[in-house]
Coordinates of C-alpha atoms in Angstrom, one line a residue:
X21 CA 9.0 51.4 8.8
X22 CA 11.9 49.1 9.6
X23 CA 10.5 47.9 12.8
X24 CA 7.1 47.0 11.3
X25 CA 9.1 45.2 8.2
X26 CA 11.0 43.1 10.8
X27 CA 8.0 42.4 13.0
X28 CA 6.0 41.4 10.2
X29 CA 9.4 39.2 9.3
X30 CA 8.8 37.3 12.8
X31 CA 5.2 36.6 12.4
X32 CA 5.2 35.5 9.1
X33 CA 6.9 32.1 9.8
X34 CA 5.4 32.0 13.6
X35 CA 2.2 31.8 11.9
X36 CA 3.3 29.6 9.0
X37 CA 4.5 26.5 11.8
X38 CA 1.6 27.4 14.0
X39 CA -0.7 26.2 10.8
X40 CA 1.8 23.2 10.2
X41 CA 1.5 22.2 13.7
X42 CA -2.2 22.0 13.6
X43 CA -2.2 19.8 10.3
X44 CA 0.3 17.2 11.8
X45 CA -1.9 17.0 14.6
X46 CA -5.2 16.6 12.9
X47 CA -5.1 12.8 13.0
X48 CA -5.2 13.4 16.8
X49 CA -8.7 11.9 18.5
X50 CA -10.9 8.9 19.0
X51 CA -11.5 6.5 15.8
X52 CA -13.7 4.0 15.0
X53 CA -11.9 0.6 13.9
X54 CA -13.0 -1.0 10.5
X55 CA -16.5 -2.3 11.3
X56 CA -17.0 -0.1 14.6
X57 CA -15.6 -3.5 17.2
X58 CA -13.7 -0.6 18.8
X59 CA -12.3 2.6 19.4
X60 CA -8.6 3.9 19.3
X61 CA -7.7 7.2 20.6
X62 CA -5.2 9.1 19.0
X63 CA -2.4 11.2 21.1
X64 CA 0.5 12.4 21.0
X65 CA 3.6 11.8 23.3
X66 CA 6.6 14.2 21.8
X67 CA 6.4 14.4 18.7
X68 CA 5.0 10.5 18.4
X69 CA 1.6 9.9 17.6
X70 CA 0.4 6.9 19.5
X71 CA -3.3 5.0 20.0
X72 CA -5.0 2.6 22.5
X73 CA -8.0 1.2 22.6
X74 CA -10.8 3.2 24.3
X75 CA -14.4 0.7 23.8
X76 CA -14.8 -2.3 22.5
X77 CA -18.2 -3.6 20.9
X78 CA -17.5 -7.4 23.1
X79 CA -14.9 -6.7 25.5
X80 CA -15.8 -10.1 27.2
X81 CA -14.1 -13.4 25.9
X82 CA -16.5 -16.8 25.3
X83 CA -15.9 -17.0 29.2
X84 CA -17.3 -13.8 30.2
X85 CA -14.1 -12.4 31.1
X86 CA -12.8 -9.0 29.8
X87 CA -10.5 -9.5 26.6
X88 CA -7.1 -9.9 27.3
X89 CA -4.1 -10.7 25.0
X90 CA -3.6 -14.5 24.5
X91 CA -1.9 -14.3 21.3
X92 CA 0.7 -12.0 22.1
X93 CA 3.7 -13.2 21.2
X94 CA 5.1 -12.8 24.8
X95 CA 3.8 -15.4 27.2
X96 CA 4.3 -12.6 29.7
X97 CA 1.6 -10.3 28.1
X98 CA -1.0 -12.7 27.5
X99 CA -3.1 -11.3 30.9
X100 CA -2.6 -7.8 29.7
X101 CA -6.7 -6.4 28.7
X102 CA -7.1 -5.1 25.3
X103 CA -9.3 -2.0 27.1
X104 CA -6.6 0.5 27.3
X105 CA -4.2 -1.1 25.3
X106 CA -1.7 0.8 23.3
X107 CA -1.7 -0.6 19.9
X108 CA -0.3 1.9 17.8
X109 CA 2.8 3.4 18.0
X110 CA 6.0 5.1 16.7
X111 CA 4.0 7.3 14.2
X112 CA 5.7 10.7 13.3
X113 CA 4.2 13.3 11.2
X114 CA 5.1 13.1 7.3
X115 CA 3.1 16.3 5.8
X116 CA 0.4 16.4 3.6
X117 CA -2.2 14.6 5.9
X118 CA 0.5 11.5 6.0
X119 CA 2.1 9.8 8.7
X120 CA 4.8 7.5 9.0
X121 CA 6.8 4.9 10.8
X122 CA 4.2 3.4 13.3
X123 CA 4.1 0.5 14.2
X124 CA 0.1 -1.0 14.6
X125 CA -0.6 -4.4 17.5
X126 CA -3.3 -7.0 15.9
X127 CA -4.5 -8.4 19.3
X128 CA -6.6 -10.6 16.9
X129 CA -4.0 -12.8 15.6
X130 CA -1.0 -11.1 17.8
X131 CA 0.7 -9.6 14.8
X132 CA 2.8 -6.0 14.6
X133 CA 2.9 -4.5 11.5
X134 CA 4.6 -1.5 9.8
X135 CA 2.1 1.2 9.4
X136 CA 1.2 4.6 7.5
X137 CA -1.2 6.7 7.9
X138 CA -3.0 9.2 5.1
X139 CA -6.0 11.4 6.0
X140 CA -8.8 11.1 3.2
X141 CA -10.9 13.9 5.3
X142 CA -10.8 15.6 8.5
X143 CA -13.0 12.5 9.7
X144 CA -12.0 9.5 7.4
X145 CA -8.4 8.1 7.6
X146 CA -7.0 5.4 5.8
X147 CA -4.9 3.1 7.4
X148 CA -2.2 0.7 5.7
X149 CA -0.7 -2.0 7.6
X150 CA 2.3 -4.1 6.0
X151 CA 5.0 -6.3 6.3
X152 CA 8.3 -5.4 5.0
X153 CA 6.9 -3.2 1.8
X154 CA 3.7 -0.9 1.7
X155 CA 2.8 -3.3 -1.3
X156 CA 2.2 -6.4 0.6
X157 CA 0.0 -4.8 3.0
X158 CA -4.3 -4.2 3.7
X159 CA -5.5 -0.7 4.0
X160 CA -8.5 0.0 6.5
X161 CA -10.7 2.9 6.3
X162 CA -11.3 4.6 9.9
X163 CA -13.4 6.4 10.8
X164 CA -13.7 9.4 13.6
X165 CA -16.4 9.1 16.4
X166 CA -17.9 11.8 17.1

């Protein structure tokens, strides 16, 4: 009776982080952006969640060439293309649906910005970029492609 008390001891909280593991990663996947002009894939590297951009509605500049990164606050990563692009980084898994931490790349206006991440649903997420405070930020609403 003691060997079944004490295996069922073991399993108990085996079982309890094998269902916490699977809720932190639940952000993990491919998103569409705020008005579907691109896709961000979700992974995790340790226990980092990072994202890059996977498609992009116009990958071409007025020029015809693919999208690079002229407003990137480095000179030397204004050639680097926006396809493939890490933009999202640093993120580590708060609880409750949330993550914290990250760090999110604009390659629109070549900003970084703090960033937090709360899961509505298993296939809307709610993205809040800000400087300095969570208050002076702009929350986006993402969506997963399927």
């Amino acid at each position: 009776m003691k060997t079944y008390l004490s295996i069922l001891l073991l399993i108990i909280p085996l079982f309890m982080l094998a269902q916490e593991a699977k809720a932190t990663d639940s952000i993990l996947g491919t998103w569409w952006t705020s008005g579907k002009e691109s896709t961000v894939e979700i992974y995790k590297v340790g226990n980092e969640f990072q994202g890059k951009i996977t498609w992009l509605k116009t990958p071409l500049d007025e020029k015809g060439n693919i999208k690079a990164d002229p407003k990137n606050p480095k000179p030397e990563l204004h050639n680097r293309k926006r396809l493939g692009m890490v933009i999202l980084v640093n993120l580590l898994a708060k609880g409750n649906n949330e993550w914290t931490g990250g760090n999110i790349y604009d390659p629109k206006s070549g900003n970084t910005y703090k960033c937090t991440i709360k899961l509505k649903d298993k296939n809307t997420m709610l993205l809040r970029g800000f400087i300095g405070v969570s208050l002076l930020g702009r929350t986006e609403t993402w969506l997963r492609a399927k």
